[in-house]
mmCIF file of C-alpha atoms and ligand atoms in Angstrom:
data_model
loop_
_atom_site.group_PDB
_atom_site.id
_atom_site.type_symbol
_atom_site.label_atom_id
_atom_site.label_comp_id
_atom_site.label_asym_id
_atom_site.label_seq_id
_atom_site.Cartn_x
_atom_site.Cartn_y
_atom_site.Cartn_z
ATOM 1 C CA MET A 1 4.248 -13.820 22.544
ATOM 2 C CA TYR A 2 3.500 -14.028 26.257
ATOM 3 C CA TYR A 3 3.475 -10.270 26.476
ATOM 4 C CA LYS A 4 0.528 -7.916 26.255
ATOM 5 C CA ARG A 5 0.669 -4.906 23.970
ATOM 6 C CA LYS A 6 -1.897 -2.233 24.787
ATOM 7 C CA ILE A 7 -3.435 0.206 22.343
ATOM 8 C CA THR A 8 -5.866 1.618 24.937
ATOM 9 C CA ASP A 9 -7.025 0.349 28.336
ATOM 10 C CA ASP A 10 -9.266 -2.301 26.727
ATOM 11 C CA ILE A 11 -7.708 -2.763 23.297
ATOM 12 C CA TYR A 12 -4.731 -5.030 22.766
ATOM 13 C CA TYR A 13 -2.485 -5.637 19.805
ATOM 14 C CA VAL A 14 -2.294 -9.343 19.031
ATOM 15 C CA GLY A 15 -0.741 -9.249 15.543
ATOM 16 C CA GLU A 16 2.483 -10.843 14.365
ATOM 17 C CA ASN A 17 5.505 -10.057 12.233
ATOM 18 C CA ASP A 18 6.560 -12.116 9.226
ATOM 19 C CA ARG A 19 10.228 -11.581 8.422
ATOM 20 C CA ARG A 20 10.614 -14.753 6.376
ATOM 21 C CA ILE A 21 8.232 -13.830 3.586
ATOM 22 C CA GLU A 22 10.038 -12.814 0.383
ATOM 23 C CA ARG A 23 7.209 -11.110 -1.475
ATOM 24 C CA PHE A 24 3.809 -9.712 -0.582
ATOM 25 C CA GLU A 25 1.134 -11.226 -2.840
ATOM 26 C CA ASN A 26 4.110 -13.103 -4.296
ATOM 27 C CA MET A 27 4.969 -9.915 -6.186
ATOM 28 C CA PHE A 28 6.297 -7.128 -4.000
ATOM 29 C CA GLU A 29 9.673 -7.511 -2.299
ATOM 30 C CA LEU A 30 9.680 -7.327 1.489
ATOM 31 C CA PRO A 31 13.268 -6.616 2.539
ATOM 32 C CA ASP A 32 12.077 -5.654 6.021
ATOM 33 C CA GLY A 33 9.218 -8.140 6.300
ATOM 34 C CA VAL A 34 5.643 -7.210 7.071
ATOM 35 C CA ALA A 35 3.368 -7.085 10.123
ATOM 36 C CA TYR A 36 -0.129 -8.559 10.083
ATOM 37 C CA ASN A 37 -2.020 -6.533 12.649
ATOM 38 C CA SER A 38 -4.900 -7.823 14.683
ATOM 39 C CA TYR A 39 -6.615 -6.268 17.697
ATOM 40 C CA LEU A 40 -8.527 -7.629 20.646
ATOM 41 C CA ILE A 41 -11.113 -5.650 22.595
ATOM 42 C CA LEU A 42 -11.748 -6.885 26.132
ATOM 43 C CA ASP A 43 -15.140 -5.607 27.269
ATOM 44 C CA GLN A 44 -18.280 -7.306 28.660
ATOM 45 C CA LYS A 45 -18.098 -9.065 25.320
ATOM 46 C CA THR A 46 -14.770 -9.783 23.669
ATOM 47 C CA ALA A 47 -14.047 -9.004 20.032
ATOM 48 C CA LEU A 48 -11.126 -9.857 17.805
ATOM 49 C CA LEU A 49 -10.619 -7.530 14.836
ATOM 50 C CA ASP A 50 -9.228 -9.368 11.849
ATOM 51 C CA GLY A 51 -7.032 -12.404 11.532
ATOM 52 C CA ILE A 52 -3.557 -12.767 10.117
ATOM 53 C CA ASP A 53 -1.665 -14.892 7.612
ATOM 54 C CA GLU A 54 -1.550 -18.591 8.350
ATOM 55 C CA ALA A 55 2.248 -18.533 7.869
ATOM 56 C CA VAL A 56 2.809 -17.054 11.311
ATOM 57 C CA SER A 57 -0.439 -18.082 12.943
ATOM 58 C CA GLU A 58 0.856 -20.306 15.771
ATOM 59 C CA ARG A 59 2.232 -17.254 17.592
ATOM 60 C CA TYR A 60 -0.962 -15.414 16.798
ATOM 61 C CA TYR A 61 -3.156 -18.015 18.481
ATOM 62 C CA GLU A 62 -0.811 -17.808 21.456
ATOM 63 C CA ASN A 63 -1.187 -14.007 21.532
ATOM 64 C CA ILE A 64 -4.975 -14.269 21.531
ATOM 65 C CA ARG A 65 -5.058 -16.918 24.275
ATOM 66 C CA PHE A 66 -2.664 -14.913 26.434
ATOM 67 C CA ALA A 67 -4.552 -11.645 25.985
ATOM 68 C CA LEU A 68 -7.928 -13.319 26.608
ATOM 69 C CA ASP A 69 -6.466 -14.771 29.802
ATOM 70 C CA GLY A 70 -9.034 -17.550 30.059
ATOM 71 C CA ARG A 71 -11.987 -15.613 28.678
ATOM 72 C CA ASP A 72 -13.978 -16.804 25.698
ATOM 73 C CA LEU A 73 -14.111 -14.966 22.361
ATOM 74 C CA ASP A 74 -17.541 -13.585 21.512
ATOM 75 C CA TYR A 75 -16.968 -11.855 18.164
ATOM 76 C CA LEU A 76 -14.552 -12.128 15.305
ATOM 77 C CA ILE A 77 -14.844 -9.007 13.161
ATOM 78 C CA VAL A 78 -13.533 -9.438 9.618
ATOM 79 C CA ASN A 79 -12.857 -6.116 7.941
ATOM 80 C CA HIS A 80 -11.008 -7.599 4.973
ATOM 81 C CA VAL A 81 -10.918 -11.131 3.582
ATOM 82 C CA GLU A 82 -7.570 -11.201 1.737
ATOM 83 C CA PRO A 83 -5.528 -14.241 2.845
ATOM 84 C CA ASP A 84 -2.894 -12.145 4.644
ATOM 85 C CA HIS A 85 -5.677 -11.561 7.177
ATOM 86 C CA CYS A 86 -8.048 -14.466 6.762
ATOM 87 C CA SER A 87 -6.118 -17.638 6.023
ATOM 88 C CA SER A 88 -6.159 -18.199 9.799
ATOM 89 C CA ILE A 89 -9.899 -17.580 10.267
ATOM 90 C CA ASN A 90 -11.206 -21.134 10.151
ATOM 91 C CA ASN A 91 -8.765 -22.072 12.911
ATOM 92 C CA VAL A 92 -9.813 -19.101 15.060
ATOM 93 C CA LEU A 93 -13.444 -20.093 14.716
ATOM 94 C CA ARG A 94 -12.570 -23.703 15.502
ATOM 95 C CA GLU A 95 -10.722 -22.710 18.661
ATOM 96 C CA TYR A 96 -13.522 -20.411 19.841
ATOM 97 C CA PRO A 97 -16.760 -22.257 19.110
ATOM 98 C CA ASN A 98 -18.924 -19.550 20.689
ATOM 99 C CA ALA A 99 -17.519 -16.728 18.553
ATOM 100 C CA THR A 100 -19.762 -15.096 15.975
ATOM 101 C CA MET A 101 -18.071 -13.829 12.802
ATOM 102 C CA VAL A 102 -19.117 -10.286 11.899
ATOM 103 C CA ILE A 103 -18.637 -9.570 8.195
ATOM 104 C CA THR A 104 -20.163 -7.956 5.136
ATOM 105 C CA GLN A 105 -22.326 -9.979 2.709
ATOM 106 C CA LYS A 106 -19.631 -9.771 0.053
ATOM 107 C CA GLY A 107 -17.027 -10.667 2.631
ATOM 108 C CA LEU A 108 -18.906 -13.860 3.397
ATOM 109 C CA GLN A 109 -19.022 -14.669 -0.298
ATOM 110 C CA PHE A 110 -15.252 -14.289 -0.547
ATOM 111 C CA MET A 111 -14.738 -16.284 2.628
ATOM 112 C CA GLU A 112 -16.594 -19.180 1.028
ATOM 113 C CA GLN A 113 -14.689 -18.792 -2.260
ATOM 114 C CA PHE A 114 -11.274 -18.724 -0.622
ATOM 115 C CA TYR A 115 -11.503 -20.851 2.477
ATOM 116 C CA ASN A 116 -14.419 -23.295 2.211
ATOM 117 C CA LEU A 117 -15.677 -21.657 5.374
ATOM 118 C CA ASP A 118 -16.691 -24.293 7.902
ATOM 119 C CA TYR A 119 -18.872 -22.096 10.082
ATOM 120 C CA GLN A 120 -21.568 -20.391 7.961
ATOM 121 C CA ASP A 121 -24.021 -20.818 10.828
ATOM 122 C CA ARG A 122 -22.025 -18.494 13.058
ATOM 123 C CA VAL A 123 -22.122 -15.407 10.882
ATOM 124 C CA GLN A 124 -23.617 -11.947 11.526
ATOM 125 C CA ILE A 125 -23.852 -9.908 8.336
ATOM 126 C CA VAL A 126 -23.393 -6.142 8.744
ATOM 127 C CA GLY A 127 -23.754 -3.162 6.447
ATOM 128 C CA GLU A 128 -23.270 0.612 6.421
ATOM 129 C CA GLY A 129 -23.748 2.177 9.851
ATOM 130 C CA ASP A 130 -24.610 -1.052 11.668
ATOM 131 C CA LYS A 131 -23.533 -1.101 15.296
ATOM 132 C CA LEU A 132 -22.230 -3.703 17.693
ATOM 133 C CA ASP A 133 -22.509 -3.206 21.458
ATOM 134 C CA LEU A 134 -19.720 -4.870 23.430
ATOM 135 C CA GLY A 135 -20.785 -3.309 26.759
ATOM 136 C CA LYS A 136 -18.624 -0.242 27.211
ATOM 137 C CA HIS A 137 -17.411 -0.181 23.608
ATOM 138 C CA GLN A 138 -19.795 0.710 20.824
ATOM 139 C CA LEU A 139 -18.572 -0.306 17.406
ATOM 140 C CA GLU A 140 -19.848 1.035 14.090
ATOM 141 C CA PHE A 141 -19.181 -0.488 10.696
ATOM 142 C CA ILE A 142 -18.408 1.709 7.728
ATOM 143 C CA MET A 143 -18.315 0.223 4.270
ATOM 144 C CA ALA A 144 -15.078 0.845 2.360
ATOM 145 C CA PRO A 145 -15.429 -1.064 -0.908
ATOM 146 C CA ASN A 146 -12.239 -1.300 -2.969
ATOM 147 C CA VAL A 147 -9.960 -0.069 -0.229
ATOM 148 C CA HIS A 148 -8.420 -2.630 -1.256
ATOM 149 C CA TRP A 149 -10.964 -5.349 -2.193
ATOM 150 C CA PRO A 150 -14.704 -4.928 -2.877
ATOM 151 C CA GLU A 151 -15.844 -6.465 0.429
ATOM 152 C CA VAL A 152 -13.795 -4.181 2.715
ATOM 153 C CA MET A 153 -15.281 -2.367 5.666
ATOM 154 C CA VAL A 154 -13.636 -0.438 8.495
ATOM 155 C CA THR A 155 -14.733 -0.440 12.116
ATOM 156 C CA TYR A 156 -14.958 2.602 14.385
ATOM 157 C CA ASP A 157 -14.930 2.304 18.157
ATOM 158 C CA HIS A 158 -16.998 5.220 19.499
ATOM 159 C CA THR A 159 -15.709 4.660 23.032
ATOM 160 C CA ASP A 160 -11.950 5.064 22.490
ATOM 161 C CA ASN A 161 -12.313 6.829 19.103
ATOM 162 C CA VAL A 162 -10.298 4.176 17.311
ATOM 163 C CA LEU A 163 -10.600 3.549 13.596
ATOM 164 C CA PHE A 164 -9.720 0.000 12.657
ATOM 165 C CA SER A 165 -8.876 0.954 9.121
ATOM 166 C CA ALA A 166 -8.232 -2.387 7.353
ATOM 167 C CA ASP A 167 -5.526 -1.983 4.674
ATOM 168 C CA ALA A 168 -5.851 1.812 4.636
ATOM 169 C CA PHE A 169 -2.885 3.565 6.327
ATOM 170 C CA GLY A 170 -0.923 0.316 6.294
ATOM 171 C CA SER A 171 2.702 -0.195 5.438
ATOM 172 C CA PHE A 172 5.170 -2.871 4.475
ATOM 173 C CA LYS A 173 7.814 -3.554 7.131
ATOM 174 C CA ALA A 174 7.746 -5.614 10.300
ATOM 175 C CA ILE A 175 7.229 -3.837 13.624
ATOM 176 C CA ALA A 176 10.449 -3.571 15.574
ATOM 177 C CA GLY A 177 9.218 -3.065 19.115
ATOM 178 C CA HIS A 178 7.751 0.396 18.625
ATOM 179 C CA LEU A 179 4.112 -0.091 17.769
ATOM 180 C CA PHE A 180 3.140 3.566 17.361
ATOM 181 C CA ALA A 181 4.109 6.004 14.595
ATOM 182 C CA ASP A 182 5.074 8.646 17.153
ATOM 183 C CA GLN A 183 7.656 6.312 18.652
ATOM 184 C CA VAL A 184 9.633 5.971 15.412
ATOM 185 C CA ASN A 185 11.074 8.398 12.922
ATOM 186 C CA PHE A 186 8.169 7.753 10.572
ATOM 187 C CA GLU A 187 9.245 10.071 7.769
ATOM 188 C CA ARG A 188 12.744 8.618 7.742
ATOM 189 C CA ASP A 189 12.116 4.961 8.488
ATOM 190 C CA TRP A 190 8.520 4.124 7.485
ATOM 191 C CA LEU A 191 7.131 6.563 4.956
ATOM 192 C CA GLU A 192 8.810 4.967 1.922
ATOM 193 C CA GLU A 193 7.388 1.575 2.816
ATOM 194 C CA ALA A 194 3.953 3.128 3.511
ATOM 195 C CA ARG A 195 4.055 4.788 0.106
ATOM 196 C CA ARG A 196 5.306 1.656 -1.664
ATOM 197 C CA TYR A 197 2.546 -0.341 0.019
ATOM 198 C CA TYR A 198 -0.198 2.170 -0.853
ATOM 199 C CA MET A 199 0.843 2.782 -4.453
ATOM 200 C CA ASN A 200 1.244 -0.854 -5.349
ATOM 201 C CA ILE A 201 -1.596 -2.377 -3.337
ATOM 202 C CA VAL A 202 -4.333 0.255 -3.154
ATOM 203 C CA GLY A 203 -3.062 2.876 -5.627
ATOM 204 C CA ARG A 204 -5.517 2.054 -8.387
ATOM 205 C CA ASN A 205 -8.450 2.776 -6.077
ATOM 206 C CA GLY A 206 -7.892 6.419 -5.133
ATOM 207 C CA PRO A 207 -11.546 7.430 -5.638
ATOM 208 C CA SER A 208 -12.618 4.644 -3.242
ATOM 209 C CA VAL A 209 -10.169 5.959 -0.637
ATOM 210 C CA MET A 210 -11.580 9.468 -1.026
ATOM 211 C CA ARG A 211 -15.148 8.170 -0.691
ATOM 212 C CA LEU A 212 -14.151 6.556 2.607
ATOM 213 C CA PHE A 213 -12.519 9.806 3.774
ATOM 214 C CA LYS A 214 -15.788 11.679 3.085
ATOM 215 C CA LYS A 215 -17.629 9.241 5.315
ATOM 216 C CA LEU A 216 -15.048 9.689 8.059
ATOM 217 C CA VAL A 217 -15.177 13.506 8.333
ATOM 218 C CA ASP A 218 -17.667 13.364 11.220
ATOM 219 C CA PHE A 219 -15.708 10.780 13.167
ATOM 220 C CA ASP A 220 -13.209 11.843 15.800
ATOM 221 C CA LEU A 221 -10.099 9.896 14.807
ATOM 222 C CA LYS A 222 -7.914 9.692 17.888
ATOM 223 C CA ILE A 223 -6.278 6.423 16.900
ATOM 224 C CA ILE A 224 -5.920 4.797 13.481
ATOM 225 C CA ALA A 225 -5.138 1.096 13.727
ATOM 226 C CA PRO A 226 -4.367 -0.400 10.300
ATOM 227 C CA LEU A 227 -3.846 -4.025 9.358
ATOM 228 C CA HIS A 228 -0.147 -3.531 8.556
ATOM 229 C CA GLY A 229 2.567 -1.374 10.087
ATOM 230 C CA VAL A 230 2.495 1.121 12.927
ATOM 231 C CA VAL A 231 -0.541 2.570 14.713
ATOM 232 C CA PHE A 232 -1.228 6.313 14.558
ATOM 233 C CA ARG A 233 -2.317 7.882 17.849
ATOM 234 C CA THR A 234 -1.183 11.530 17.961
ATOM 235 C CA PRO A 235 -2.905 14.430 16.178
ATOM 236 C CA GLU A 236 0.365 15.234 14.383
ATOM 237 C CA MET A 237 0.876 11.740 13.017
ATOM 238 C CA ILE A 238 -2.790 11.334 12.085
ATOM 239 C CA GLU A 239 -2.739 14.674 10.247
ATOM 240 C CA MET A 240 0.497 13.659 8.508
ATOM 241 C CA ILE A 241 -0.797 10.299 7.247
ATOM 242 C CA LEU A 242 -4.167 11.743 6.223
ATOM 243 C CA ASP A 243 -2.367 14.447 4.277
ATOM 244 C CA LYS A 244 -0.184 11.875 2.513
ATOM 245 C CA TYR A 245 -3.182 9.681 1.731
ATOM 246 C CA THR A 246 -5.128 12.618 0.326
ATOM 247 C CA LYS A 247 -2.283 13.369 -2.091
ATOM 248 C CA TRP A 248 -1.846 9.715 -2.994
ATOM 249 C CA ALA A 249 -5.548 9.058 -3.482
ATOM 250 C CA THR A 250 -6.020 12.133 -5.653
ATOM 251 C CA TYR A 251 -2.922 11.298 -7.728
ATOM 252 C CA GLU A 252 -1.213 14.580 -6.905
ATOM 253 C CA PRO A 253 2.596 14.590 -6.742
ATOM 254 C CA GLU A 254 4.066 14.959 -3.279
ATOM 255 C CA GLU A 255 7.204 16.802 -4.325
ATOM 256 C CA PRO A 256 8.957 18.327 -7.321
ATOM 257 C CA GLY A 257 11.493 15.938 -8.758
ATOM 258 C CA VAL A 258 12.328 13.620 -11.644
ATOM 259 C CA VAL A 259 12.428 9.855 -11.814
ATOM 260 C CA LEU A 260 14.461 8.575 -14.747
ATOM 261 C CA ALA A 261 13.339 5.004 -15.302
ATOM 262 C CA CYS A 262 15.629 3.289 -17.753
ATOM 263 C CA ALA A 263 16.507 -0.106 -19.093
ATOM 264 C CA SER A 264 19.975 -0.632 -20.494
ATOM 265 C CA MET A 265 21.412 -3.841 -21.902
ATOM 266 C CA TYR A 266 24.966 -2.616 -22.554
ATOM 267 C CA GLY A 267 25.127 0.631 -20.556
ATOM 268 C CA ASP A 268 24.561 3.100 -23.399
ATOM 269 C CA SER A 269 21.011 3.961 -22.390
ATOM 270 C CA GLN A 270 22.187 4.183 -18.802
ATOM 271 C CA ASN A 271 24.788 6.717 -19.992
ATOM 272 C CA MET A 272 22.083 8.761 -21.720
ATOM 273 C CA ASN A 273 20.102 8.832 -18.453
ATOM 274 C CA ASP A 274 23.141 9.747 -16.387
ATOM 275 C CA ILE A 275 23.985 12.649 -18.708
ATOM 276 C CA LEU A 276 20.417 13.923 -18.538
ATOM 277 C CA ALA A 277 20.392 13.525 -14.739
ATOM 278 C CA ALA A 278 23.609 15.561 -14.497
ATOM 279 C CA MET A 279 22.151 18.254 -16.715
ATOM 280 C CA LEU A 280 19.022 18.393 -14.576
ATOM 281 C CA ALA A 281 21.069 18.654 -11.415
ATOM 282 C CA ASP A 282 23.076 21.523 -12.935
ATOM 283 C CA ARG A 283 19.789 23.299 -13.658
ATOM 284 C CA GLY A 284 18.767 23.152 -10.006
ATOM 285 C CA VAL A 285 16.254 20.293 -10.250
ATOM 286 C CA PRO A 286 15.729 18.706 -6.806
ATOM 287 C CA ASN A 287 15.053 15.047 -6.080
ATOM 288 C CA ILE A 288 16.521 13.157 -9.016
ATOM 289 C CA ARG A 289 16.276 9.375 -9.078
ATOM 290 C CA VAL A 290 17.825 7.186 -11.791
ATOM 291 C CA TYR A 291 16.594 3.597 -11.736
ATOM 292 C CA ASP A 292 17.633 0.684 -13.902
ATOM 293 C CA ILE A 293 14.296 -1.080 -14.009
ATOM 294 C CA SER A 294 15.965 -4.443 -14.562
ATOM 295 C CA LYS A 295 17.698 -4.047 -11.218
ATOM 296 C CA THR A 296 15.419 -1.994 -9.001
ATOM 297 C CA SER A 297 12.162 -3.482 -7.788
ATOM 298 C CA PRO A 298 9.275 -2.245 -9.975
ATOM 299 C CA SER A 299 7.330 -1.499 -6.778
ATOM 300 C CA GLN A 300 10.059 0.961 -5.723
ATOM 301 C CA VAL A 301 10.142 2.635 -9.127
ATOM 302 C CA ILE A 302 6.360 2.899 -9.113
ATOM 303 C CA ALA A 303 6.292 4.425 -5.632
ATOM 304 C CA ASP A 304 8.717 7.154 -6.712
ATOM 305 C CA VAL A 305 7.074 7.718 -10.092
ATOM 306 C CA PHE A 306 3.919 8.557 -8.125
ATOM 307 C CA ARG A 307 5.835 10.555 -5.520
ATOM 308 C CA PHE A 308 7.471 13.062 -7.842
ATOM 309 C CA SER A 309 6.181 15.572 -10.366
ATOM 310 C CA ASN A 310 8.156 14.372 -13.417
ATOM 311 C CA ALA A 311 9.287 11.133 -14.964
ATOM 312 C CA VAL A 312 11.482 10.230 -17.917
ATOM 313 C CA PHE A 313 10.960 6.836 -19.471
ATOM 314 C CA THR A 314 13.590 5.182 -21.668
ATOM 315 C CA CYS A 315 12.135 3.233 -24.557
ATOM 316 C CA LEU A 316 14.584 0.594 -25.604
ATOM 317 C CA THR A 317 13.931 -1.517 -28.678
ATOM 318 C CA TYR A 318 14.031 -5.252 -28.069
ATOM 319 C CA ASN A 319 13.003 -7.724 -30.788
ATOM 320 C CA THR A 320 11.385 -4.755 -32.561
ATOM 321 C CA GLN A 321 9.142 -4.138 -29.519
ATOM 322 C CA LEU A 322 9.475 -2.207 -26.221
ATOM 323 C CA TYR A 323 12.002 -3.762 -23.831
ATOM 324 C CA PRO A 324 9.873 -6.268 -21.854
ATOM 325 C CA GLY A 325 10.737 -4.928 -18.407
ATOM 326 C CA MET A 326 9.783 -1.376 -19.401
ATOM 327 C CA ASP A 327 6.665 -2.646 -21.160
ATOM 328 C CA ALA A 328 5.568 -4.371 -17.942
ATOM 329 C CA LEU A 329 6.450 -1.376 -15.787
ATOM 330 C CA LEU A 330 4.510 1.098 -17.924
ATOM 331 C CA ARG A 331 1.478 -1.171 -18.042
ATOM 332 C CA GLU A 332 1.530 -1.461 -14.261
ATOM 333 C CA ILE A 333 1.889 2.318 -13.872
ATOM 334 C CA ALA A 334 -1.077 2.850 -16.224
ATOM 335 C CA MET A 335 -3.086 0.145 -14.437
ATOM 336 C CA LEU A 336 -2.584 2.058 -11.183
ATOM 337 C CA ASN A 337 -4.175 5.132 -12.787
ATOM 338 C CA TYR A 338 -1.059 7.285 -13.067
ATOM 339 C CA ALA A 339 -2.198 10.878 -13.703
ATOM 340 C CA ASN A 340 -1.412 14.555 -13.274
ATOM 341 C CA ARG A 341 2.309 14.300 -14.011
ATOM 342 C CA LYS A 342 4.819 15.602 -16.521
ATOM 343 C CA ILE A 343 6.618 12.978 -18.532
ATOM 344 C CA SER A 344 9.355 12.806 -21.154
ATOM 345 C CA PHE A 345 10.733 10.034 -23.326
ATOM 346 C CA LEU A 346 14.160 8.832 -24.344
ATOM 347 C CA GLU A 347 14.511 6.249 -27.061
ATOM 348 C CA ASN A 348 17.339 3.937 -28.055
ATOM 349 C CA GLN A 349 16.760 2.236 -31.351
ATOM 350 C CA SER A 350 19.727 0.737 -33.195
ATOM 351 C CA TRP A 351 17.990 -0.410 -36.365
ATOM 352 C CA GLY A 352 14.195 -0.212 -36.123
ATOM 353 C CA GLY A 353 11.161 -1.056 -34.053
ATOM 354 C CA ARG A 354 8.243 0.552 -32.247
ATOM 355 C CA ALA A 355 9.473 0.957 -28.663
ATOM 356 C CA LEU A 356 8.558 4.635 -28.288
ATOM 357 C CA ALA A 357 5.193 4.227 -30.028
ATOM 358 C CA ILE A 358 4.278 1.337 -27.716
ATOM 359 C CA ALA A 359 5.269 3.319 -24.596
ATOM 360 C CA GLN A 360 3.241 6.311 -25.752
ATOM 361 C CA GLU A 361 0.287 4.085 -26.505
ATOM 362 C CA ILE A 362 0.402 2.512 -23.014
ATOM 363 C CA LEU A 363 0.638 5.825 -21.191
ATOM 364 C CA GLY A 364 -1.810 7.455 -23.591
ATOM 365 C CA LYS A 365 -4.597 5.925 -21.510
ATOM 366 C CA CYS A 366 -3.545 7.926 -18.436
ATOM 367 C CA LYS A 367 -5.272 11.154 -17.506
ATOM 368 C CA ASN A 368 -3.622 14.552 -17.551
ATOM 369 C CA LEU A 369 -0.083 13.595 -18.470
ATOM 370 C CA GLU A 370 1.793 16.540 -19.978
ATOM 371 C CA ILE A 371 4.555 15.571 -22.381
ATOM 372 C CA ILE A 372 7.630 17.705 -21.789
ATOM 373 C CA GLY A 373 9.984 18.170 -24.766
ATOM 374 C CA GLU A 374 10.470 16.081 -27.854
ATOM 375 C CA PRO A 375 11.528 12.455 -27.332
ATOM 376 C CA PHE A 376 15.324 12.334 -27.410
ATOM 377 C CA LYS A 377 16.456 9.502 -29.678
ATOM 378 C CA ILE A 378 19.783 7.771 -30.034
ATOM 379 C CA LYS A 379 21.027 4.998 -32.249
ATOM 380 C CA SER A 380 22.898 2.615 -29.929
ATOM 381 C CA SER A 381 24.760 5.343 -28.000
ATOM 382 C CA VAL A 382 24.738 9.074 -27.419
ATOM 383 C CA ALA A 383 26.722 10.892 -30.154
ATOM 384 C CA PRO A 384 28.706 14.009 -29.197
ATOM 385 C CA GLU A 385 26.750 16.156 -31.661
ATOM 386 C CA GLN A 386 23.520 15.326 -29.816
ATOM 387 C CA MET A 387 24.489 17.020 -26.572
ATOM 388 C CA ASP A 388 22.807 20.329 -27.439
ATOM 389 C CA GLU A 389 19.580 18.466 -28.176
ATOM 390 C CA LEU A 390 19.746 16.641 -24.855
ATOM 391 C CA ALA A 391 20.528 19.919 -23.068
ATOM 392 C CA LYS A 392 17.383 21.411 -24.645
ATOM 393 C CA LEU A 393 15.317 18.590 -23.181
ATOM 394 C CA ALA A 394 16.953 19.179 -19.787
ATOM 395 C CA ASP A 395 16.058 22.877 -20.076
ATOM 396 C CA GLU A 396 12.433 22.044 -20.784
ATOM 397 C CA ILE A 397 12.140 19.512 -17.951
ATOM 398 C CA ALA A 398 13.770 21.910 -15.500
ATOM 399 C CA ALA A 399 11.463 24.718 -16.604
ATOM 400 C CA SER A 400 8.412 22.472 -16.124
ATOM 401 C CA ILE A 401 9.176 21.909 -12.449
ATOM 402 C CA GLU A 402 7.464 24.463 -10.267
HETATM 403 FE FE1 FEO B 501 -3.498 -6.637 3.835
HETATM 404 FE FE2 FEO B 501 -5.558 -6.408 1.121
HETATM 405 O O1 FEO B 501 -4.671 -7.254 2.540
#
């Protein structure tokens, strides 16, 4: 891109969009693509903060060359080694033979594991609180292990009060012109993809996110520049995203509401969920989502299961076990440390099996899950005489929502 994008007077955005990628980490659908963010500081010394994915790297190298405008690169700061940021690193170091790579010790270990790093002799290892003087800009490195990987650090620029936050505060979705959160309708157009990104990528590591936040309380965050998605630069947007992250990282629901996650081979379990959803709506329950987990991306279901206060899981018997899609979904939810929610179960069992028991066993590992109502069970389809029983469950779920 022969076009400079400024973050501040000396800081430029040199990242790239990837709209061709189907899935992030080959798992999570990307209907709107993703942006790999990278930043360049032009000072007495020049510093590039993070690389991008090799898939779109040709434009990236062009961005760097254009922004450097003939200058050399002095430092390459690697906050996070995952390949969406580092598969291009060897080429950057090759193109700029005088650049020193600034990285954590563990980051260097991962670089060698993943990329057969060619330039071990050009490495400066940094740790908690270490500083880097670029001339006018004074950078400080803050360790952020497990936000998302163990080697992660973030970098704070004391001069322009910019936090280069690595994966934290990132989002799925390519950048469409507007680079800053205050230039878009973030709540309408970005928040869902920010939540889906956080819950699925970083969600398991809430305590690590909170440990980082504790370290950041004394830093004046005027700009937050993540490795994916839009940049936050107004007090309102920074407060908004910090508030969301605090809820997400402490596993607190954002809103009252019910996600009904169902699987349904022939439509009968779907019918059971639709009846319950209608009953909940008639009882004044806000925010009801019904998802067929065979159809809707698990990452979307997971994002909403974490967003809302209540969930209802349908346990369908398949080959005497729990329906495989639901089994996988519940294991992923548990793996992400689902907690502090109210859950209920529906079961469809035509002639036997352990579907409900398996689901309860999987979620039994989660902390502070309150079971609302008795599991509602059907044999193949909802029978008319069961409607009072289903209505009782709807009453109990509605009453549990504050
Ligand atoms: Fe965007 Fe954990 O990499």
